[in-house]
Structures are given as C-alpha cells and as structure tokens.
Coordinates of C-alpha atoms in Angstrom, one line a residue:
Chain A
M1 CA -88.5 10.9 -62.7
P2 CA -90.1 7.5 -61.0
S3 CA -89.1 6.7 -58.0
A4 CA -88.4 2.7 -58.3
I5 CA -87.9 2.2 -54.1
E6 CA -89.6 4.6 -51.5
V7 CA -88.9 4.4 -48.1
H8 CA -91.6 6.4 -45.7
A9 CA -90.8 7.3 -41.9
L10 CA -89.4 4.2 -41.5
S11 CA -88.5 3.2 -38.2
K12 CA -86.9 0.0 -36.7
R13 CA -86.3 -1.0 -33.2
F14 CA -84.5 -3.6 -32.1
G15 CA -85.4 -3.4 -28.3
P16 CA -84.4 -0.3 -26.3
V17 CA -82.1 0.7 -29.8
R18 CA -83.4 2.6 -32.4
A19 CA -81.5 1.3 -35.7
V20 CA -83.6 3.5 -37.9
E21 CA -85.4 6.4 -37.0
Q22 CA -88.4 8.2 -39.2
L23 CA -86.3 7.9 -42.5
T24 CA -87.7 8.8 -45.7
F25 CA -85.8 8.6 -49.4
E26 CA -86.5 8.0 -52.6
V27 CA -84.4 5.9 -55.1
P28 CA -84.8 7.2 -59.0
E29 CA -85.5 4.6 -61.6
G30 CA -81.9 4.4 -64.2
R31 CA -79.5 6.4 -61.7
V32 CA -77.1 4.9 -59.1
T33 CA -78.3 5.9 -55.4
G34 CA -75.2 5.4 -52.8
F35 CA -77.1 4.7 -49.3
L36 CA -74.0 6.0 -47.4
G37 CA -73.4 6.0 -43.4
P38 CA -70.6 5.0 -41.0
N39 CA -71.0 1.7 -39.8
G40 CA -74.1 0.5 -37.1
S41 CA -75.8 4.0 -38.7
G42 CA -78.8 1.6 -40.0
K43 CA -78.0 1.5 -43.8
T44 CA -78.4 -2.8 -43.4
T45 CA -81.2 -2.8 -41.3
T46 CA -83.1 -0.4 -43.2
L47 CA -81.7 -3.0 -46.6
R48 CA -83.0 -5.7 -45.0
I49 CA -86.6 -4.0 -44.1
L50 CA -86.9 -3.4 -47.6
L51 CA -86.4 -7.0 -48.3
G52 CA -89.0 -8.2 -46.3
L53 CA -86.4 -9.9 -43.8
V54 CA -86.6 -7.1 -40.9
S55 CA -90.3 -6.1 -39.8
A56 CA -90.7 -2.5 -39.6
T57 CA -91.9 -0.9 -36.3
A58 CA -93.2 1.9 -37.9
G59 CA -93.2 3.3 -41.8
T60 CA -93.2 1.7 -45.1
A61 CA -90.5 0.8 -47.3
T62 CA -92.2 0.2 -50.8
F63 CA -91.1 -0.8 -55.1
G64 CA -93.7 1.0 -56.5
G65 CA -95.8 1.3 -53.9
R66 CA -96.2 -2.5 -53.2
R67 CA -93.9 -3.9 -50.1
Y68 CA -90.9 -7.1 -51.2
V69 CA -93.4 -9.5 -49.9
D70 CA -96.3 -8.7 -51.8
L71 CA -94.3 -8.7 -55.0
E72 CA -94.8 -11.7 -57.1
H73 CA -91.3 -13.6 -57.7
P74 CA -89.8 -10.7 -56.2
I75 CA -86.1 -11.1 -57.1
R76 CA -87.7 -11.4 -61.0
H77 CA -88.2 -7.8 -60.0
V78 CA -85.8 -7.1 -57.5
G79 CA -82.0 -8.3 -56.7
A80 CA -79.6 -8.3 -53.8
V81 CA -76.7 -8.5 -52.9
L82 CA -76.8 -8.4 -48.9
E83 CA -73.7 -8.8 -46.0
A84 CA -73.3 -11.8 -44.5
T85 CA -75.2 -14.0 -46.2
S86 CA -73.9 -17.5 -46.5
F87 CA -74.1 -20.8 -49.2
H88 CA -74.3 -24.8 -47.5
P89 CA -70.8 -25.1 -48.2
T90 CA -71.1 -28.9 -49.8
R91 CA -73.3 -27.1 -52.8
R92 CA -71.4 -26.2 -56.1
A93 CA -72.0 -22.8 -57.4
E94 CA -74.5 -23.8 -60.2
D95 CA -76.3 -25.7 -57.7
H96 CA -77.1 -22.8 -55.7
L97 CA -77.7 -20.9 -58.6
K98 CA -80.3 -23.5 -60.1
S99 CA -82.0 -24.1 -56.6
V100 CA -83.1 -20.1 -56.7
A101 CA -83.7 -19.7 -60.5
I102 CA -86.2 -23.3 -60.1
G103 CA -88.0 -21.9 -57.1
A104 CA -88.8 -18.7 -58.7
G105 CA -89.6 -20.0 -62.6
I106 CA -86.5 -18.4 -64.1
P107 CA -85.1 -20.5 -67.1
L108 CA -82.0 -22.3 -66.5
S109 CA -80.2 -20.9 -69.0
R110 CA -79.8 -17.8 -66.9
V111 CA -77.8 -19.6 -64.7
E112 CA -74.8 -20.2 -67.1
E113 CA -75.0 -16.3 -68.5
T114 CA -74.9 -14.9 -65.0
L115 CA -71.3 -17.3 -63.8
D116 CA -70.5 -15.5 -67.4
L117 CA -71.2 -12.4 -66.4
V118 CA -69.7 -12.2 -62.9
G119 CA -66.8 -14.5 -64.0
L120 CA -67.0 -17.6 -62.5
S121 CA -68.0 -19.7 -65.2
D122 CA -64.7 -21.8 -64.2
V123 CA -65.6 -22.6 -61.2
A124 CA -69.4 -23.3 -61.8
R125 CA -69.0 -26.9 -60.2
R126 CA -67.1 -26.0 -57.5
R127 CA -68.3 -26.2 -54.2
V128 CA -69.2 -23.3 -52.4
G129 CA -67.4 -24.3 -49.3
K130 CA -63.9 -23.6 -50.8
F131 CA -64.9 -20.0 -52.2
S132 CA -63.1 -17.4 -51.6
L133 CA -64.5 -14.6 -49.6
G134 CA -64.3 -12.5 -53.3
M135 CA -66.0 -15.3 -55.1
R136 CA -69.0 -15.5 -52.8
Q137 CA -69.7 -12.0 -53.4
R138 CA -69.5 -12.8 -57.0
L139 CA -72.2 -15.5 -56.4
Q140 CA -74.3 -13.3 -54.6
L141 CA -74.1 -10.9 -57.8
A142 CA -74.6 -13.8 -59.6
T143 CA -77.7 -14.9 -57.4
A144 CA -79.3 -10.7 -57.4
L145 CA -78.8 -11.2 -61.1
L146 CA -80.5 -14.2 -62.2
G147 CA -83.5 -12.7 -62.8
D148 CA -83.0 -10.0 -64.5
P149 CA -84.3 -7.6 -62.0
E150 CA -85.3 -3.5 -63.0
I151 CA -83.9 -2.7 -59.2
L152 CA -80.7 -3.6 -57.6
I153 CA -79.9 -3.3 -53.9
L154 CA -76.4 -4.0 -52.8
D155 CA -75.5 -4.6 -49.1
E156 CA -71.5 -3.0 -49.4
P157 CA -70.9 -5.3 -52.6
A158 CA -67.3 -4.3 -52.9
N159 CA -66.2 -6.1 -49.5
G160 CA -64.3 -8.8 -50.7
L161 CA -63.4 -7.9 -53.9
D162 CA -59.8 -7.0 -55.7
P163 CA -59.5 -3.6 -57.1
Q164 CA -60.1 -5.1 -60.6
G165 CA -63.3 -6.6 -59.3
I166 CA -63.9 -3.2 -57.5
Q167 CA -63.3 -1.5 -61.1
W168 CA -65.4 -4.4 -62.8
L169 CA -68.4 -3.5 -60.0
R170 CA -68.4 0.0 -61.0
T171 CA -68.8 -0.3 -64.6
F172 CA -71.5 -3.5 -63.6
I173 CA -73.4 -0.7 -61.7
R174 CA -73.1 1.9 -64.1
Y175 CA -74.2 -0.3 -67.3
Q176 CA -76.9 -1.4 -65.1
A177 CA -78.1 2.2 -64.3
S178 CA -77.4 3.2 -68.3
L179 CA -80.7 0.1 -68.6
G180 CA -82.6 2.2 -66.7
H181 CA -83.0 0.1 -63.8
A182 CA -82.8 1.5 -60.3
V183 CA -79.9 1.0 -58.5
L184 CA -79.4 1.3 -54.3
V185 CA -75.9 0.9 -53.4
S186 CA -75.1 1.2 -49.4
S187 CA -71.0 1.9 -48.5
H188 CA -69.6 3.1 -45.3
L189 CA -67.1 5.2 -47.9
L190 CA -67.9 7.8 -49.9
S191 CA -64.5 7.7 -51.7
E192 CA -65.1 3.8 -52.5
M193 CA -68.5 5.5 -54.7
E194 CA -67.9 8.7 -55.8
E195 CA -66.9 7.6 -59.7
T196 CA -70.4 5.4 -59.4
V197 CA -72.8 7.0 -57.7
D198 CA -75.0 9.7 -59.2
D199 CA -77.2 10.6 -55.6
V200 CA -76.5 10.3 -51.9
V201 CA -78.5 9.6 -49.5
I202 CA -76.3 9.9 -46.4
V203 CA -77.3 8.3 -43.2
S204 CA -76.7 8.7 -39.4
H205 CA -77.3 6.9 -36.3
G206 CA -80.6 5.3 -38.4
Q207 CA -81.6 9.4 -39.6
L208 CA -81.7 10.7 -42.7
V209 CA -79.1 13.6 -42.8
L210 CA -79.3 14.4 -46.4
Q211 CA -80.1 13.3 -49.5
T212 CA -79.2 15.4 -52.8
T213 CA -77.1 14.8 -56.3
L214 CA -73.3 13.7 -55.9
A215 CA -73.6 17.0 -58.1
E216 CA -74.6 19.3 -55.6
L217 CA -72.1 17.1 -53.0
A218 CA -69.5 17.7 -54.5
T219 CA -70.2 21.7 -54.9
R220 CA -70.5 21.6 -51.3
A221 CA -67.4 19.8 -51.4
G222 CA -65.8 22.6 -53.6
T223 CA -67.0 25.3 -51.2
S224 CA -64.1 27.2 -49.6
T225 CA -63.6 26.3 -46.2
G226 CA -61.0 29.5 -45.4
M227 CA -57.6 30.7 -45.9
R228 CA -54.2 29.8 -44.4
I229 CA -52.2 32.8 -44.0
R230 CA -48.8 32.6 -42.7
T231 CA -47.5 36.6 -42.4
P232 CA -44.6 38.0 -40.3
E233 CA -47.1 40.3 -39.4
V234 CA -49.4 38.2 -37.5
A235 CA -50.5 41.4 -34.7
R236 CA -51.4 43.5 -37.5
L237 CA -53.7 41.6 -39.5
T238 CA -55.4 40.1 -36.5
A239 CA -56.2 44.1 -36.0
A240 CA -57.0 44.2 -39.3
L241 CA -59.4 41.5 -39.3
A242 CA -61.0 43.2 -35.5
A243 CA -63.1 45.2 -38.3
V244 CA -64.2 42.8 -40.6
P245 CA -67.3 40.1 -39.2
V246 CA -65.1 37.3 -40.3
A247 CA -63.9 34.7 -37.8
W248 CA -60.4 33.2 -37.6
R249 CA -57.9 31.4 -35.6
Q250 CA -54.3 31.2 -35.0
V251 CA -52.9 27.9 -35.3
A252 CA -49.1 29.0 -35.5
A253 CA -47.1 31.4 -34.0
D254 CA -46.9 32.7 -38.0
T255 CA -50.4 31.2 -39.3
L256 CA -53.9 32.3 -39.1
V257 CA -56.6 30.7 -40.9
I258 CA -59.6 32.2 -41.7
D259 CA -62.9 30.6 -42.0
G260 CA -65.2 31.3 -45.2
A261 CA -62.5 33.7 -46.6
T262 CA -61.9 33.5 -50.4
P263 CA -58.5 34.8 -52.5
E264 CA -60.7 36.9 -54.2
W265 CA -61.7 38.9 -50.9
F266 CA -58.1 38.7 -48.9
G267 CA -55.7 39.7 -51.5
P268 CA -57.3 43.3 -51.4
F269 CA -58.3 42.7 -48.2
A270 CA -54.1 42.3 -47.3
A271 CA -53.3 44.9 -50.2
Q272 CA -55.2 47.6 -49.0
H273 CA -53.9 46.8 -45.1
Q274 CA -50.1 46.5 -46.8
I275 CA -49.0 43.3 -44.4
V276 CA -46.3 41.5 -46.2
L277 CA -47.6 37.8 -46.5
Y278 CA -45.6 34.1 -46.8
E279 CA -47.9 32.2 -47.8
L280 CA -51.3 31.8 -49.0
V281 CA -53.3 28.6 -49.2
H282 CA -56.8 28.6 -50.4
E283 CA -58.3 25.4 -48.4
R284 CA -61.2 23.6 -49.5
G285 CA -62.5 20.1 -48.3
S286 CA -63.1 17.2 -50.0
L287 CA -66.0 15.2 -50.1
E288 CA -65.0 12.8 -48.0
D289 CA -64.3 15.7 -45.5
V290 CA -67.9 16.6 -46.3
F291 CA -69.4 12.7 -45.5
L292 CA -67.8 13.0 -42.1
S293 CA -68.7 16.3 -41.3
L294 CA -72.2 15.5 -41.9
T295 CA -72.3 11.9 -40.6
H296 CA -70.5 13.3 -37.2
G297 CA -71.6 16.0 -36.4
F298 CA -74.7 16.2 -38.1
D299 CA -77.0 17.2 -35.1
A300 CA -75.6 21.2 -35.8
A301 CA -76.1 20.8 -39.5
D302 CA -79.2 21.8 -40.3
P303 CA -80.0 20.0 -44.1
A304 CA -82.0 23.1 -45.2
N305 CA -79.2 24.7 -45.7
M306 CA -76.9 22.6 -48.0
G307 CA -76.7 21.9 -51.3
G308 CA -77.9 25.0 -53.0
G309 CA -78.4 28.7 -52.2
Q310 CA -74.8 28.7 -50.7
A311 CA -73.2 31.8 -50.0
G312 CA -69.4 32.3 -51.5
P313 CA -67.5 31.8 -53.9
A314 CA -68.7 30.0 -57.2
P315 CA -69.0 26.5 -56.8
M316 CA -65.6 24.1 -58.0
P317 CA -67.5 20.9 -59.3
G318 CA -65.4 17.9 -57.6
G319 CA -63.1 19.4 -56.2
P320 CA -60.9 18.5 -53.7
T321 CA -57.8 20.1 -53.9
Chain B
M1 CA -95.9 -25.4 -55.9
I2 CA -93.9 -28.1 -58.7
A3 CA -90.8 -25.7 -59.1
A4 CA -90.6 -25.4 -55.7
I5 CA -90.1 -28.8 -55.0
R6 CA -88.0 -28.8 -57.2
S7 CA -86.0 -26.4 -55.6
E8 CA -86.5 -28.3 -52.6
W9 CA -85.2 -31.1 -53.9
L10 CA -82.0 -29.6 -55.8
K11 CA -81.5 -28.0 -52.0
L12 CA -81.8 -31.1 -50.3
R13 CA -79.6 -33.4 -52.6
T14 CA -76.7 -31.1 -52.6
T15 CA -76.3 -31.6 -48.9
A16 CA -75.6 -35.2 -47.2
V17 CA -78.9 -35.3 -45.6
P18 CA -80.6 -37.6 -47.7
W19 CA -77.8 -39.6 -48.7
V20 CA -77.1 -39.8 -45.0
L21 CA -80.7 -40.4 -43.5
T22 CA -81.3 -43.0 -46.2
G23 CA -78.3 -44.9 -45.6
I24 CA -78.5 -45.3 -41.8
A25 CA -82.0 -46.3 -42.5
L26 CA -80.9 -49.3 -45.1
L27 CA -78.4 -50.3 -42.4
I28 CA -80.9 -50.2 -39.4
N29 CA -83.2 -52.3 -41.9
A30 CA -80.6 -55.0 -43.1
L31 CA -79.9 -55.7 -39.8
L32 CA -83.7 -56.0 -38.2
I33 CA -84.1 -58.6 -41.2
L34 CA -81.2 -60.2 -40.0
V35 CA -82.6 -60.4 -37.1
I36 CA -86.2 -61.8 -38.0
F37 CA -84.3 -64.5 -39.7
L38 CA -81.7 -65.1 -36.9
S39 CA -84.7 -65.9 -34.5
H40 CA -86.2 -67.9 -36.9
D41 CA -83.1 -70.3 -36.6
N42 CA -83.2 -70.0 -33.0
G43 CA -86.5 -70.8 -32.8
T44 CA -87.3 -67.5 -30.2
G45 CA -89.7 -65.8 -32.2
G46 CA -89.4 -62.0 -34.6
P47 CA -89.3 -59.3 -33.1
G48 CA -92.6 -57.2 -33.9
G49 CA -94.9 -58.4 -31.2
G50 CA -98.4 -60.2 -32.0
G51 CA -98.3 -63.3 -34.0
A52 CA -94.7 -63.0 -34.8
F53 CA -94.3 -66.6 -33.2
V54 CA -92.0 -68.7 -34.4
S55 CA -94.0 -71.9 -36.0
P56 CA -92.7 -75.2 -35.5
G57 CA -90.5 -76.8 -38.2
Y58 CA -90.0 -73.6 -40.3
T59 CA -87.3 -72.0 -40.4
V60 CA -88.5 -69.2 -42.4
P61 CA -91.1 -66.3 -42.3
H62 CA -94.3 -68.2 -43.3
T63 CA -97.6 -67.0 -41.8
T64 CA -99.3 -64.4 -43.1
Q65 CA -98.0 -62.2 -39.5
Q66 CA -94.4 -63.4 -40.5
L67 CA -94.6 -62.2 -43.6
R68 CA -95.8 -58.8 -42.9
N69 CA -93.5 -58.2 -40.0
L70 CA -90.7 -59.5 -42.5
V71 CA -92.1 -56.6 -45.1
G72 CA -92.4 -54.2 -42.8
S73 CA -89.4 -54.7 -41.4
G74 CA -88.3 -51.2 -42.0
F75 CA -91.2 -49.8 -40.3
Q76 CA -89.0 -48.2 -37.3
G77 CA -87.2 -46.0 -40.3
Y78 CA -89.9 -43.4 -39.5
I79 CA -87.8 -41.9 -37.0
L80 CA -85.6 -41.1 -40.0
A81 CA -88.5 -39.9 -41.9
L82 CA -88.7 -37.9 -38.7
L83 CA -84.9 -36.1 -39.0
L84 CA -85.4 -35.9 -42.7
G85 CA -88.1 -33.4 -42.2
V86 CA -86.6 -31.7 -39.6
L87 CA -82.8 -31.4 -41.5
C88 CA -84.8 -30.1 -44.7
I89 CA -85.9 -27.2 -42.7
T90 CA -82.9 -26.5 -39.7
T91 CA -80.2 -26.5 -42.5
E92 CA -81.0 -23.2 -43.9
F93 CA -81.2 -21.6 -40.7
R94 CA -77.6 -23.8 -39.7
H95 CA -76.2 -22.9 -43.0
K96 CA -77.9 -19.3 -43.2
T97 CA -79.6 -20.0 -46.6
V98 CA -82.5 -19.0 -45.2
T99 CA -81.6 -15.6 -46.2
T100 CA -82.3 -16.6 -50.0
S101 CA -84.8 -18.6 -49.4
F102 CA -86.7 -16.0 -48.1
L103 CA -85.7 -13.1 -50.9
V104 CA -87.4 -15.8 -52.9
T105 CA -90.1 -17.0 -51.4
P106 CA -91.3 -14.1 -48.7
H107 CA -94.1 -14.9 -47.7
R108 CA -92.8 -17.3 -44.6
P109 CA -96.7 -19.5 -44.0
R110 CA -95.7 -20.4 -48.2
F111 CA -92.5 -21.4 -47.4
V112 CA -93.0 -23.7 -44.2
G113 CA -96.0 -24.9 -46.7
G114 CA -93.4 -25.6 -49.5
K115 CA -91.4 -27.6 -47.2
L116 CA -94.6 -29.5 -45.5
I117 CA -95.3 -31.0 -48.8
F118 CA -91.6 -31.7 -50.1
A119 CA -90.9 -33.6 -46.8
A120 CA -94.1 -35.7 -47.1
I121 CA -93.1 -36.7 -50.5
A122 CA -89.2 -36.9 -49.6
G123 CA -90.8 -39.3 -46.8
A124 CA -92.9 -41.4 -48.4
V125 CA -90.0 -41.7 -51.4
L126 CA -87.8 -43.0 -48.4
A127 CA -90.7 -45.3 -47.3
V128 CA -90.3 -46.9 -50.9
I129 CA -86.8 -47.2 -51.0
M130 CA -87.1 -49.1 -47.9
L131 CA -89.7 -51.4 -49.1
V132 CA -88.2 -52.1 -52.6
A133 CA -84.7 -53.0 -50.2
T134 CA -86.6 -54.8 -48.0
V135 CA -88.3 -57.2 -51.1
V136 CA -85.0 -57.4 -53.0
G137 CA -82.7 -58.2 -49.7
G138 CA -85.5 -59.8 -47.6
G139 CA -87.4 -61.7 -50.3
L140 CA -83.5 -63.2 -51.9
T141 CA -82.7 -64.4 -48.4
L142 CA -86.2 -66.1 -47.9
A143 CA -85.7 -67.3 -51.4
A144 CA -82.8 -68.9 -50.7
R145 CA -83.7 -70.3 -47.2
G146 CA -86.8 -71.9 -49.2
G147 CA -89.7 -70.0 -48.4
S148 CA -91.6 -68.4 -50.4
F149 CA -91.0 -65.3 -52.3
S150 CA -94.1 -64.8 -54.3
D151 CA -96.7 -65.3 -50.3
M152 CA -93.9 -62.5 -49.6
I153 CA -95.0 -60.7 -51.9
H154 CA -98.3 -60.8 -51.6
Q155 CA -98.2 -59.1 -48.2
L156 CA -97.3 -55.8 -50.2
P157 CA -100.3 -54.8 -51.0
A158 CA -100.9 -55.0 -46.8
V159 CA -97.9 -53.6 -45.7
A160 CA -96.5 -50.9 -48.0
P161 CA -99.5 -47.9 -48.0
G162 CA -99.1 -47.6 -44.1
M163 CA -95.9 -47.5 -43.9
I164 CA -95.7 -45.0 -47.0
L165 CA -98.3 -43.3 -45.2
V166 CA -96.7 -42.8 -42.1
F167 CA -93.4 -42.3 -43.1
A168 CA -94.9 -38.8 -45.0
L169 CA -96.9 -38.2 -41.9
F170 CA -93.6 -38.1 -39.2
A171 CA -91.2 -36.5 -42.3
I172 CA -94.5 -33.4 -42.1
L173 CA -94.4 -33.7 -38.3
G174 CA -90.3 -33.4 -38.7
V175 CA -90.8 -30.1 -40.7
G176 CA -93.4 -28.8 -38.4
I177 CA -90.8 -29.0 -35.1
G178 CA -88.5 -28.1 -37.5
S179 CA -90.6 -24.6 -37.8
V180 CA -90.6 -24.0 -34.9
L181 CA -87.2 -25.0 -33.0
T182 CA -85.1 -23.4 -36.0
N183 CA -82.3 -24.3 -33.8
Q184 CA -80.8 -28.0 -35.9
V185 CA -79.4 -29.3 -32.6
A186 CA -82.3 -28.3 -30.4
A187 CA -84.8 -29.5 -32.8
L188 CA -82.7 -32.8 -33.0
I189 CA -82.1 -33.7 -29.5
V190 CA -86.0 -32.6 -29.0
C191 CA -87.3 -35.1 -31.5
L192 CA -85.0 -38.1 -30.4
G193 CA -85.4 -36.9 -26.4
W194 CA -89.2 -37.5 -27.4
F195 CA -89.5 -40.2 -29.4
I196 CA -86.7 -42.7 -28.3
I197 CA -87.1 -41.5 -24.0
L198 CA -89.8 -39.2 -23.2
E199 CA -93.3 -41.1 -25.0
G200 CA -92.1 -44.3 -23.6
I201 CA -92.1 -43.2 -20.3
L202 CA -95.7 -40.9 -20.7
V203 CA -97.6 -44.2 -21.9
Q204 CA -95.6 -46.4 -19.2
L205 CA -97.0 -43.7 -16.6
V206 CA -101.0 -42.9 -18.4
H207 CA -101.5 -45.9 -20.4
S208 CA -104.5 -44.1 -22.3
A209 CA -102.2 -41.0 -23.6
E210 CA -101.3 -44.5 -26.0
K211 CA -103.6 -43.7 -28.4
W212 CA -102.8 -40.3 -28.3
V213 CA -99.3 -39.9 -28.6
P214 CA -97.6 -39.1 -32.5
T215 CA -96.3 -43.0 -32.0
G216 CA -99.5 -44.2 -31.1
A217 CA -101.0 -42.1 -33.8
A218 CA -98.7 -43.1 -36.8
T219 CA -99.0 -46.8 -35.5
A220 CA -103.1 -46.9 -35.8
A221 CA -102.6 -44.8 -39.4
A222 CA -99.9 -47.9 -40.7
N223 CA -103.4 -50.2 -40.2
L224 CA -104.3 -48.3 -43.6
T225 CA -104.7 -51.0 -45.7
R226 CA -104.5 -54.1 -43.2
G227 CA -108.3 -54.3 -42.2
R228 CA -108.2 -53.9 -39.0
G229 CA -110.2 -51.1 -36.9
S230 CA -109.0 -49.7 -33.5
D231 CA -107.1 -52.8 -31.8
F232 CA -104.5 -52.2 -29.0
G233 CA -106.9 -49.6 -28.2
L234 CA -105.8 -47.4 -30.5
F235 CA -107.6 -45.5 -33.4
N236 CA -108.6 -46.3 -36.2
W237 CA -106.2 -45.4 -39.1
W238 CA -108.0 -42.6 -40.8
Q239 CA -108.3 -41.0 -37.0
G240 CA -104.5 -41.7 -36.7
T241 CA -104.2 -40.1 -39.8
L242 CA -105.8 -37.3 -38.8
L243 CA -104.2 -36.7 -35.5
M244 CA -100.7 -37.4 -36.7
L245 CA -101.4 -34.9 -39.2
A246 CA -102.5 -32.3 -36.7
Y247 CA -99.8 -32.8 -34.7
G248 CA -97.4 -31.9 -38.1
L249 CA -99.6 -28.8 -39.4
V250 CA -100.1 -27.1 -35.6
F251 CA -96.4 -27.7 -34.9
A252 CA -96.2 -25.3 -38.4
A253 CA -98.5 -23.1 -38.2
V254 CA -97.5 -21.8 -35.0
G255 CA -93.5 -21.9 -36.9
S256 CA -94.7 -20.1 -39.5
I257 CA -96.4 -17.5 -37.1
I258 CA -92.7 -17.4 -35.3
L259 CA -90.8 -17.3 -38.3
T260 CA -93.1 -14.5 -40.1
R261 CA -92.3 -12.1 -36.9
R262 CA -88.5 -12.8 -37.1
D263 CA -86.4 -11.2 -38.2
I264 CA -83.2 -12.1 -40.6
T265 CA -80.3 -10.0 -39.7

C-alpha cells in the first residue's frame, strides 16, 4: 500500500526541549491512522512540521516524497485542521472560505458545498467572532475540505464538538478513508479513536512507542494480564505456586493475583492441588490500559515484542472485559 | 498573482482596516482643504511651503502653485498608506490568521511578495480616492467661491501621478516594516515614532540626511510629473523612487528571512 505521508527520523528541538526525537512512521492511503500520545508528547509539533509551519531540526516529513512547501497549491492535496487556529473576528464564515478558495485557485462553488457538508450553511453570513468553539472547529474542517484533498491531517478534531458532532466526525473520517484518502488524526484519548482508526502511531516524549494496526493493539489488549483468585486456602495455594514459574502477589487477605495466568491453566492446577476457590476472575486489559501502559512506562517496554508473537492464550479481538 | 491579490483584498475588506484608514485620510484631507480656503480668507498664506502665498485681491487659490497645493492637499495621507501596508500584514499575526495563510502559501517570501504587490495597489487606490475627493470637495468649494474649476483640473496631471506613486511606495514600505515587526502595536509605534518625531529630529541634526530619509526620498519621487529636478537638495524623482523602493524591499527581504525561520506554533 503506497504511503501518503512519510515521517523519517524527524527531530525538533525548541531550545533545550526535545519536542520530537528521531520519529519515523508512515501513513498509508485509504486508511485512518490514529496519532496517539499524551498531551505534550510532540503530536502537534510533528503535524505542524508536516504542514510546513514549524521547521524540523533534523529528518524529513513528506507527502509522496515532497515537502508541503514544495507542493503546488498544497491545500488541494493536504487538508488540515489544527488546534488554536483562529479566524478574523469580523470576517464572515463564507468570506473566510472564499479568501482561502480564491488564494488557492479553488472554484467558489466549493465554499457552499463545504459549508453544507459541515452543517454551517445557516451561519455562512455570520461573523466568525460570534462562533462557538464547535462551530469554529467545523469551519476549520470546511477550510480543510475546500480543496477536496486526498490527505487529511486533523489535530484533535473532536475538541469542542458535542456528542452528535463527534459521531458525525467519525462517520465523516471513515467516509474519507473509503474514498481512498489518507487520514492522520491525532488524539490524546485512544477511546475517542478506537471506533474510527485502522492503524495507530503511538508517541510519548516525542518518540515513537509503537506503530501497528488497531487489530493488533486489540489483540494485545485482549491478552491475559492474569487471574484474580479468592480462596480460604491462601497458604496452600502459595505453597503450590512456589513449584511453578509464575509471578504472583497477594492483594488482600484471601486474594491473590497471578500474572499471565489463564483459566485453562489455573483451573486444572487448582483441581490437582484440591484447593477450594470462592472466586476466579480472568483479568484482561482494555485498549485504553494498553495505551496508558505504553505511553507511561514505555521505556521498559520493548516494541519488538508487541503486536504478535505473544505467548499465551488465544487472542480475543476487541476484548475489554 | 491575480488570485493572491483578490484573496488579499477579500481578507482586507472584511476587516475594519481599509474603511477606518480611508475615513481618517478623507477627514484629514477635508481639514487641509478647509485650511487652504481659510488662509486665503485671512490672507495669511496657505500650507505646503514654497509658492503657496496668497495673492492680493484673490480669495481663492489661482496661481499654478496654489492650485497644485489644493489638488495635492491629500498628500499627507501617505502616512495612512504606510499604516495600510503595516496593518495588512500584522493583522494576520494579531488574529493568528497567518496559520491559514501559510497553509495556503507555505513559501513565505511568496506570502510577503503577495502582500507587497497588493499593498502597492491598495496604496495607489487610496491616493486616487483622496484625489477624487479633493477634486470634488475642493473643486466645488473653489467654483462656489468664484475660482476656476477647470484651472484646478488642469493641475491634476502634474500632481496625481506623483501622489499615487508615493502612496504606493509608502504602502510597500509598510508591508516591509510589518514583515520584520509582526507585532502590530510595535510596528505602529515604530512607524509613527519615526515619521512623526525621529525623522524630523534627525534631519534637524544632520541636514545632509534629508534626501536619504524615506520622507525625503518620497518627496523627490512626488516630483514625477512636476518637471522639477532635484530642488530642495533632494534627489530627482526616479532616484527618490528607487531609494524608497529599496527601503521597502530591504525590509521585506529581511522580513521574509525572519518569517522563513519562524515556527508558527
């Protein structure tokens, strides 16, 4: 699958701050790529470098091998919704779009079309200074869509949208991908994105943690994290566990958690040792747990181990318990 | 290029900037016309220096120089052409619309270049508006007081081209300054501080600097069609024009370099 966006060994320093560090990832056509990471992880900086607004300290960020600044009429190829972009308060929504369309040689008929598309037709003649945050966000989206671009870059596009707006945005993003367009959408919440994205690029502290498909991430999330066992015979259980190579910890007077264990293994084990059980819970992680663990303690994680080749129970796609 | 100019015009006319500036320019123009006629009433001599003396027995401007002073009474509006140039670029930074502008035109020297061309045209248009207003307002007053409207019109070809040129040059200079000082308040303070206070002081201290400062260069450029050479120790019109243009373009070049290195975060 051809890559629409290629980020290669990208680094950016703001004085002593290393905002982006040796970041490499690709965004394929026809798919939605979630660009995920906590606030301050370098997502916005990376997107702004892609769009030629911020210069890179090292590395490249290109569209089909060309930098944004080298594209002819870039907004006809790449549409962008950025955080903290503002509009001139006395300018009407329609005039804002017209000025962009005229400057980029886009037919003025697109102004009405995009206003319609984002649901702002009724306020087209209203001054943007009176717009709510959600309306501004929609106007930004309309601006991004003016040139009917084949690549969309959306930085936290759900900000300020109401639940219907978010639902609409998801449908819209999926539709764009179905047209064969590449969509790169950033978020600090995986949960906000998990119904929308095909692939994920996870960053933390400006560095790549993991690039994989959502399906693989779900597999990882569905992986057993352990068994929670409540038993009146804690002493006998711990004695039995001493003979097998598993890690466990006692979390309450009558409760143990055995890391990495599965019911298929533990059930027979308990029967064999004739241990009475009151409660047996198979704990699995959610996507959000995986995301949080990846972005917090990712230094300890080895990306090579992730997403496949995992020992243990059968994958349970999409399986938060 | 036409697209860029149309886009700039749409951006500018949807702000208060051109309307407020044009309004101020016309107000000042009207006041100066009033002063000219009042000075003839009082016999105290008109503004504008050489040759503007009131002739005994006349209550209206009638000599060539007096009529030229009347036609060119809006000349002082060049300072507003300068502000027009400054505002047409600094407003983008003040309201952060520059992000969208840079997405449309990521090549920053091209962005500045578009502004320069647009501002030159806008400055020239401002001069034309003021000339038309002067011909209408000043001309009707002149005719009503028994002066010759057609004599005044005859002076238009001598005054208008120079004034239009100077306004365009000042607007270009404004864009240049605004591209270096993108902070709107700072740019306005620097412009007004220089042209209202500092430049005059400099010329008083170092008289030979007069022909080199922007106002001196612009005054020389204004002689485009007045058939005068380097009077008042100034350059001739094309030297003045080139010097003014050089000021504007050097600022714009420095501004383009600064903007190219600047991160828009």
